[in-house]
Amino acid sequence: MDFVPNDEQRAIVETVRAFVETELYPHEDLVEQLDDVPKELAAEIQTKAINAGLYAANMPEELGGGGLNAVGVALAEREFGRASYALQMLVARPSNILQACTGDQIEEYLLPSIRGERHDCLAMTEPGAGSDVRSMTTKAERHGDDWIINGGKHFISHADVSDFVILFATTGVDETPRGPKKRISGFLVDMGLPGFEVRRGSSCVSHRGYHQCELLFDNVRIPGYKLLGEEGRGFDLMGDWLGATRLTVAATSVGRSQRVLETALSWAANRKQFGQPIGNFQGVGFQLADCEVAVDAADLLTLRAADRIDKGTYVDADAAKAKLFASETLAKVTDTAVQVFGGMGLMSETPIERWWRDARVERIWDGTSEIQRHIINRSQMKPLGA
Amino acid sequence: MKIVVLVKHVPDAAGDRSFSGDTTTDRAAVDGRLSELDEYAVEQALQVVEKAGEGEITFLTMGPEAASEALRKALSMGGDAGVHVVDDALHGSDAIATSLVLAAAVRRLEPDVVICGMASTDGTMSVVPAMLAERLGLTGLTLAASLTIEGNTVTIRRDSDEASTTITGSLPALISVTDQTGEARYPSFKGIMAAKKKPVETLTLADLGIDPAQVGLGAAWSAVDNIAKRPARQAGTIVTDEGDGGVKLADFLAAGKFI
């Protein structure tokens, strides 16, 4: 057990921190005001990230990616997570699920995504299918060699700036001893196809400039080779590749928690009331102490889960614990920061109120806290035969 | 083309830097980093090789064990190899001893070009480049705001308050560069992972044939007698404008001999 980062890990942290502070922080206020990232700015940041070799950190080096292992990716995500979501996501980490591409899909989707030429988004959630993913109703039906897709998705992050969607849809129903069970399959669907509409969703309290969208499919025809993985094995795809997404939420939550805590500590050390820094009062100081303990614990849980991926001993509960605790820690730290800043914490002239708003979604997306607890509890009860 | 880039591991200027009991820089009390001014030298060396389409870059540092971090940072930006001169006897060396040791290490590498920063961000004496050029008998081109190498000719632009001067010299040459040469690149993820596979040679004074009595605190030509913290800033003066604010401001500036 070694808690000391090695030379490469320190270099990853230093490099991403420098990029984030130099290239992203200066634009955060603008993005917040516009609720958008101007196209020229987005292109500039993306180009800088590609030229700097910081793009697609999660993808294998032999495919042109950063080639980092899971701990390296977690450290990079932690540092990216310090910045505004809309900005840090421009330094894209294409969905890991694209590594399931085969044949022509590799040249058409995987490699261009790693090179920064195409951008993906992932569509599972529907108005009637949130945590209960299998209850989705968007369906894909075979017509000769093609598939015809009908239905709709919502809460699809950054679909408005994506070139294609990794879509999950039902492709039939299997009869099982426990009753009928929908078959779920993955597809690669290009934006702009006839019958495929992307609409900006309602404005969201968290992450201004980073938009969630609705996808509407009306008899959208795609060729047969756009099926990702095997027909009916969509859940396997999710299981194989999406655990890392939860770890990303954990890592970015840790990074933002660290930044928020640093800001709150600085304020507590400099803001004087009754003749002394407010951080010296136990009412404030103890809250900050508790925050530091929680942030450190969240960081360790996240890195442990990543380390287990690298060592091949990872189970779903590892990422679930990290995602649960890190996202709830972010909520605690941002709320504490508002309290420490007092009235100023609610004013838009400090970033505190933004961080407070942004924190809320982390306990919901990529599996709610309740789903994470369910995964953890299942891992507790299953060995006991319950 | 063989290029040697001198890099130094310095206390992070953002940290709370202090001195040890023997009045040397306390390198253990604060995190160290590759001197920012040396990053420009690394960048220029990489650009020279990229433009030429060939070349070999070796990074050279002198300092305690931790100085290897500066080499790793440079190697993660690019280049081929590192050399680390480390010896307890070097502790407290002044610029003259530093140039003696670096000259011996550079000589072994037989470079066509030596590139270094205009100064280190800790000592900020800015004299080692000239001393090194003198010791090695290299063309010395210091304080370059831009740098090009064509064939056997080095051309630099040196900016001053009054003028920009273009200076040419022939290889082999030593060039010190300023922060005007252009932003240094970020290490790429691939570069970071590749750095650990690049060779780093460790040398002692004995390897370089240098008598320890010639270096270190005892051999320094200058000594720090006393260290005092800069006094805390005084409270400012608030000038209330009652129709005569301009006059008051002018009086204030005149009193302080600012105008």
PDB file of C-alpha atoms in Angstrom, chain B residues 67-214:
ATOM      1  CA  ALA B  67      16.613  17.967  -8.497  1.00  0.00           C
ATOM      2  CA  SER B  68      15.842  14.881 -10.545  1.00  0.00           C
ATOM      3  CA  GLU B  69      12.238  16.142 -10.543  1.00  0.00           C
ATOM      4  CA  ALA B  70      13.340  19.034 -12.751  1.00  0.00           C
ATOM      5  CA  LEU B  71      14.898  16.545 -15.154  1.00  0.00           C
ATOM      6  CA  ARG B  72      11.717  14.450 -15.229  1.00  0.00           C
ATOM      7  CA  LYS B  73       9.580  17.502 -15.907  1.00  0.00           C
ATOM      8  CA  ALA B  74      11.849  18.524 -18.768  1.00  0.00           C
ATOM      9  CA  LEU B  75      11.918  14.972 -20.122  1.00  0.00           C
ATOM     10  CA  SER B  76       8.129  14.822 -20.006  1.00  0.00           C
ATOM     11  CA  MET B  77       8.076  17.870 -22.281  1.00  0.00           C
ATOM     12  CA  GLY B  78      10.414  16.083 -24.723  1.00  0.00           C
ATOM     13  CA  GLY B  79      14.098  15.420 -25.278  1.00  0.00           C
ATOM     14  CA  ASP B  80      16.113  12.263 -24.975  1.00  0.00           C
ATOM     15  CA  ALA B  81      18.161  11.964 -21.797  1.00  0.00           C
ATOM     16  CA  GLY B  82      19.138  13.586 -18.538  1.00  0.00           C
ATOM     17  CA  VAL B  83      22.315  14.083 -16.538  1.00  0.00           C
ATOM     18  CA  HIS B  84      22.168  14.816 -12.821  1.00  0.00           C
ATOM     19  CA  VAL B  85      25.243  16.014 -10.962  1.00  0.00           C
ATOM     20  CA  VAL B  86      24.643  15.296  -7.296  1.00  0.00           C
ATOM     21  CA  ASP B  87      27.194  15.432  -4.516  1.00  0.00           C
ATOM     22  CA  ASP B  88      26.897  16.519  -0.887  1.00  0.00           C
ATOM     23  CA  ALA B  89      29.970  18.678  -1.333  1.00  0.00           C
ATOM     24  CA  LEU B  90      28.042  20.919  -3.756  1.00  0.00           C
ATOM     25  CA  HIS B  91      25.840  22.319  -0.983  1.00  0.00           C
ATOM     26  CA  GLY B  92      26.175  26.110  -0.863  1.00  0.00           C
ATOM     27  CA  SER B  93      28.073  26.436  -4.148  1.00  0.00           C
ATOM     28  CA  ASP B  94      28.152  29.938  -5.625  1.00  0.00           C
ATOM     29  CA  ALA B  95      27.830  30.837  -9.304  1.00  0.00           C
ATOM     30  CA  ILE B  96      31.551  30.371  -9.939  1.00  0.00           C
ATOM     31  CA  ALA B  97      31.560  26.835  -8.549  1.00  0.00           C
ATOM     32  CA  THR B  98      28.291  26.057 -10.279  1.00  0.00           C
ATOM     33  CA  SER B  99      29.727  27.089 -13.628  1.00  0.00           C
ATOM     34  CA  LEU B 100      32.856  25.010 -12.915  1.00  0.00           C
ATOM     35  CA  VAL B 101      30.811  21.868 -12.313  1.00  0.00           C
ATOM     36  CA  LEU B 102      28.347  22.436 -15.147  1.00  0.00           C
ATOM     37  CA  ALA B 103      31.213  23.167 -17.554  1.00  0.00           C
ATOM     38  CA  ALA B 104      32.828  19.833 -16.706  1.00  0.00           C
ATOM     39  CA  ALA B 105      29.518  18.024 -17.210  1.00  0.00           C
ATOM     40  CA  VAL B 106      28.756  19.828 -20.475  1.00  0.00           C
ATOM     41  CA  ARG B 107      32.260  19.093 -21.805  1.00  0.00           C
ATOM     42  CA  ARG B 108      31.615  15.348 -21.522  1.00  0.00           C
ATOM     43  CA  LEU B 109      28.498  15.688 -23.681  1.00  0.00           C
ATOM     44  CA  GLU B 110      30.285  17.596 -26.495  1.00  0.00           C
ATOM     45  CA  PRO B 111      27.227  19.544 -27.606  1.00  0.00           C
ATOM     46  CA  ASP B 112      26.841  21.860 -30.569  1.00  0.00           C
ATOM     47  CA  VAL B 113      24.479  24.066 -28.611  1.00  0.00           C
ATOM     48  CA  VAL B 114      23.902  24.775 -24.928  1.00  0.00           C
ATOM     49  CA  ILE B 115      20.620  26.493 -24.068  1.00  0.00           C
ATOM     50  CA  CYS B 116      19.709  27.809 -20.634  1.00  0.00           C
ATOM     51  CA  GLY B 117      17.283  30.184 -18.988  1.00  0.00           C
ATOM     52  CA  MET B 118      18.291  33.818 -18.465  1.00  0.00           C
ATOM     53  CA  ALA B 119      18.496  33.200 -14.694  1.00  0.00           C
ATOM     54  CA  SER B 120      17.200  30.851 -12.056  1.00  0.00           C
ATOM     55  CA  THR B 121      14.113  31.939 -10.151  1.00  0.00           C
ATOM     56  CA  ASP B 122      15.837  31.387  -6.798  1.00  0.00           C
ATOM     57  CA  GLY B 123      19.336  32.877  -7.163  1.00  0.00           C
ATOM     58  CA  THR B 124      18.394  35.232 -10.037  1.00  0.00           C
ATOM     59  CA  MET B 125      22.051  36.198 -10.516  1.00  0.00           C
ATOM     60  CA  SER B 126      21.970  35.614 -14.287  1.00  0.00           C
ATOM     61  CA  VAL B 127      25.744  35.167 -14.477  1.00  0.00           C
ATOM     62  CA  VAL B 128      26.140  31.409 -14.917  1.00  0.00           C
ATOM     63  CA  PRO B 129      25.453  31.448 -18.697  1.00  0.00           C
ATOM     64  CA  ALA B 130      28.283  33.905 -19.376  1.00  0.00           C
ATOM     65  CA  MET B 131      30.649  32.105 -16.985  1.00  0.00           C
ATOM     66  CA  LEU B 132      29.866  28.811 -18.651  1.00  0.00           C
ATOM     67  CA  ALA B 133      30.450  30.165 -22.164  1.00  0.00           C
ATOM     68  CA  GLU B 134      33.777  31.525 -21.014  1.00  0.00           C
ATOM     69  CA  ARG B 135      34.875  28.278 -19.362  1.00  0.00           C
ATOM     70  CA  LEU B 136      33.853  26.198 -22.382  1.00  0.00           C
ATOM     71  CA  GLY B 137      35.127  28.601 -25.015  1.00  0.00           C
ATOM     72  CA  LEU B 138      31.693  28.730 -26.625  1.00  0.00           C
ATOM     73  CA  THR B 139      30.118  31.622 -28.459  1.00  0.00           C
ATOM     74  CA  GLY B 140      28.043  33.299 -25.765  1.00  0.00           C
ATOM     75  CA  LEU B 141      24.695  34.744 -26.819  1.00  0.00           C
ATOM     76  CA  THR B 142      22.766  35.820 -23.760  1.00  0.00           C
ATOM     77  CA  LEU B 143      19.287  37.166 -23.056  1.00  0.00           C
ATOM     78  CA  ALA B 144      17.773  35.990 -26.312  1.00  0.00           C
ATOM     79  CA  ALA B 145      14.177  37.080 -26.863  1.00  0.00           C
ATOM     80  CA  SER B 146      14.109  34.985 -30.022  1.00  0.00           C
ATOM     81  CA  LEU B 147      16.371  32.300 -31.347  1.00  0.00           C
ATOM     82  CA  THR B 148      17.016  30.657 -34.713  1.00  0.00           C
ATOM     83  CA  ILE B 149      19.745  28.282 -35.821  1.00  0.00           C
ATOM     84  CA  GLU B 150      20.498  27.955 -39.531  1.00  0.00           C
ATOM     85  CA  GLY B 151      23.393  25.732 -40.473  1.00  0.00           C
ATOM     86  CA  ASN B 152      26.345  26.842 -38.381  1.00  0.00           C
ATOM     87  CA  THR B 153      24.883  30.221 -37.476  1.00  0.00           C
ATOM     88  CA  VAL B 154      22.883  31.204 -34.413  1.00  0.00           C
ATOM     89  CA  THR B 155      20.825  34.367 -34.550  1.00  0.00           C
ATOM     90  CA  ILE B 156      19.211  35.917 -31.510  1.00  0.00           C
ATOM     91  CA  ARG B 157      17.247  39.073 -30.835  1.00  0.00           C
ATOM     92  CA  ARG B 158      18.035  40.839 -27.592  1.00  0.00           C
ATOM     93  CA  ASP B 159      15.481  43.378 -26.437  1.00  0.00           C
ATOM     94  CA  SER B 160      16.260  46.332 -24.221  1.00  0.00           C
ATOM     95  CA  ASP B 161      14.301  49.411 -23.209  1.00  0.00           C
ATOM     96  CA  GLU B 162      15.877  51.386 -26.007  1.00  0.00           C
ATOM     97  CA  ALA B 163      16.285  48.922 -28.868  1.00  0.00           C
ATOM     98  CA  SER B 164      16.151  45.390 -30.158  1.00  0.00           C
ATOM     99  CA  THR B 165      19.522  44.084 -31.258  1.00  0.00           C
ATOM    100  CA  THR B 166      20.035  41.193 -33.650  1.00  0.00           C
ATOM    101  CA  ILE B 167      23.167  39.235 -32.873  1.00  0.00           C
ATOM    102  CA  THR B 168      24.659  36.342 -34.791  1.00  0.00           C
ATOM    103  CA  GLY B 169      27.314  33.875 -33.770  1.00  0.00           C
ATOM    104  CA  SER B 170      28.680  30.548 -34.897  1.00  0.00           C
ATOM    105  CA  LEU B 171      28.348  27.120 -33.366  1.00  0.00           C
ATOM    106  CA  PRO B 172      29.253  25.744 -30.937  1.00  0.00           C
ATOM    107  CA  ALA B 173      27.360  28.269 -28.858  1.00  0.00           C
ATOM    108  CA  LEU B 174      25.713  28.862 -25.518  1.00  0.00           C
ATOM    109  CA  ILE B 175      22.427  30.755 -25.586  1.00  0.00           C
ATOM    110  CA  SER B 176      20.427  32.031 -22.636  1.00  0.00           C
ATOM    111  CA  VAL B 177      16.781  32.769 -23.385  1.00  0.00           C
ATOM    112  CA  THR B 178      14.215  35.069 -21.805  1.00  0.00           C
ATOM    113  CA  ASP B 179      10.504  34.618 -21.227  1.00  0.00           C
ATOM    114  CA  GLN B 180       9.920  36.511 -24.494  1.00  0.00           C
ATOM    115  CA  THR B 181      10.870  33.471 -26.572  1.00  0.00           C
ATOM    116  CA  GLY B 182       7.365  32.032 -26.256  1.00  0.00           C
ATOM    117  CA  GLU B 183       5.249  30.009 -23.881  1.00  0.00           C
ATOM    118  CA  ALA B 184       6.571  26.629 -22.903  1.00  0.00           C
ATOM    119  CA  ARG B 185       4.421  23.647 -23.852  1.00  0.00           C
ATOM    120  CA  TYR B 186       2.528  21.492 -21.392  1.00  0.00           C
ATOM    121  CA  PRO B 187       3.914  18.000 -20.945  1.00  0.00           C
ATOM    122  CA  SER B 188       1.578  15.635 -22.810  1.00  0.00           C
ATOM    123  CA  PHE B 189       0.195  12.502 -21.163  1.00  0.00           C
ATOM    124  CA  LYS B 190       2.282  10.423 -23.553  1.00  0.00           C
ATOM    125  CA  GLY B 191       5.310  12.538 -22.722  1.00  0.00           C
ATOM    126  CA  ILE B 192       4.777  12.034 -19.000  1.00  0.00           C
ATOM    127  CA  MET B 193       4.570   8.282 -19.394  1.00  0.00           C
ATOM    128  CA  ALA B 194       7.543   8.231 -21.766  1.00  0.00           C
ATOM    129  CA  ALA B 195       9.760  10.287 -19.437  1.00  0.00           C
ATOM    130  CA  LYS B 196      10.247   7.455 -16.993  1.00  0.00           C
ATOM    131  CA  LYS B 197      11.790   5.324 -19.735  1.00  0.00           C
ATOM    132  CA  LYS B 198      14.366   7.933 -20.747  1.00  0.00           C
ATOM    133  CA  PRO B 199      17.880   7.447 -19.365  1.00  0.00           C
ATOM    134  CA  VAL B 200      19.164   9.689 -16.592  1.00  0.00           C
ATOM    135  CA  GLU B 201      22.851   9.487 -15.733  1.00  0.00           C
ATOM    136  CA  THR B 202      23.959  10.447 -12.224  1.00  0.00           C
ATOM    137  CA  LEU B 203      27.431  11.935 -11.777  1.00  0.00           C
ATOM    138  CA  THR B 204      29.476  12.906  -8.737  1.00  0.00           C
ATOM    139  CA  LEU B 205      32.281  15.410  -8.456  1.00  0.00           C
ATOM    140  CA  ALA B 206      34.720  12.503  -8.640  1.00  0.00           C
ATOM    141  CA  ASP B 207      33.187  11.444 -11.959  1.00  0.00           C
ATOM    142  CA  LEU B 208      33.859  14.948 -13.246  1.00  0.00           C
ATOM    143  CA  GLY B 209      37.381  15.098 -11.823  1.00  0.00           C
ATOM    144  CA  ILE B 210      36.600  18.087  -9.612  1.00  0.00           C
ATOM    145  CA  ASP B 211      38.199  18.554  -6.214  1.00  0.00           C
ATOM    146  CA  PRO B 212      35.428  19.029  -3.609  1.00  0.00           C
ATOM    147  CA  ALA B 213      37.494  21.853  -2.084  1.00  0.00           C
ATOM    148  CA  GLN B 214      36.747  23.940  -5.200  1.00  0.00           C
TER     149      GLN B 214
END
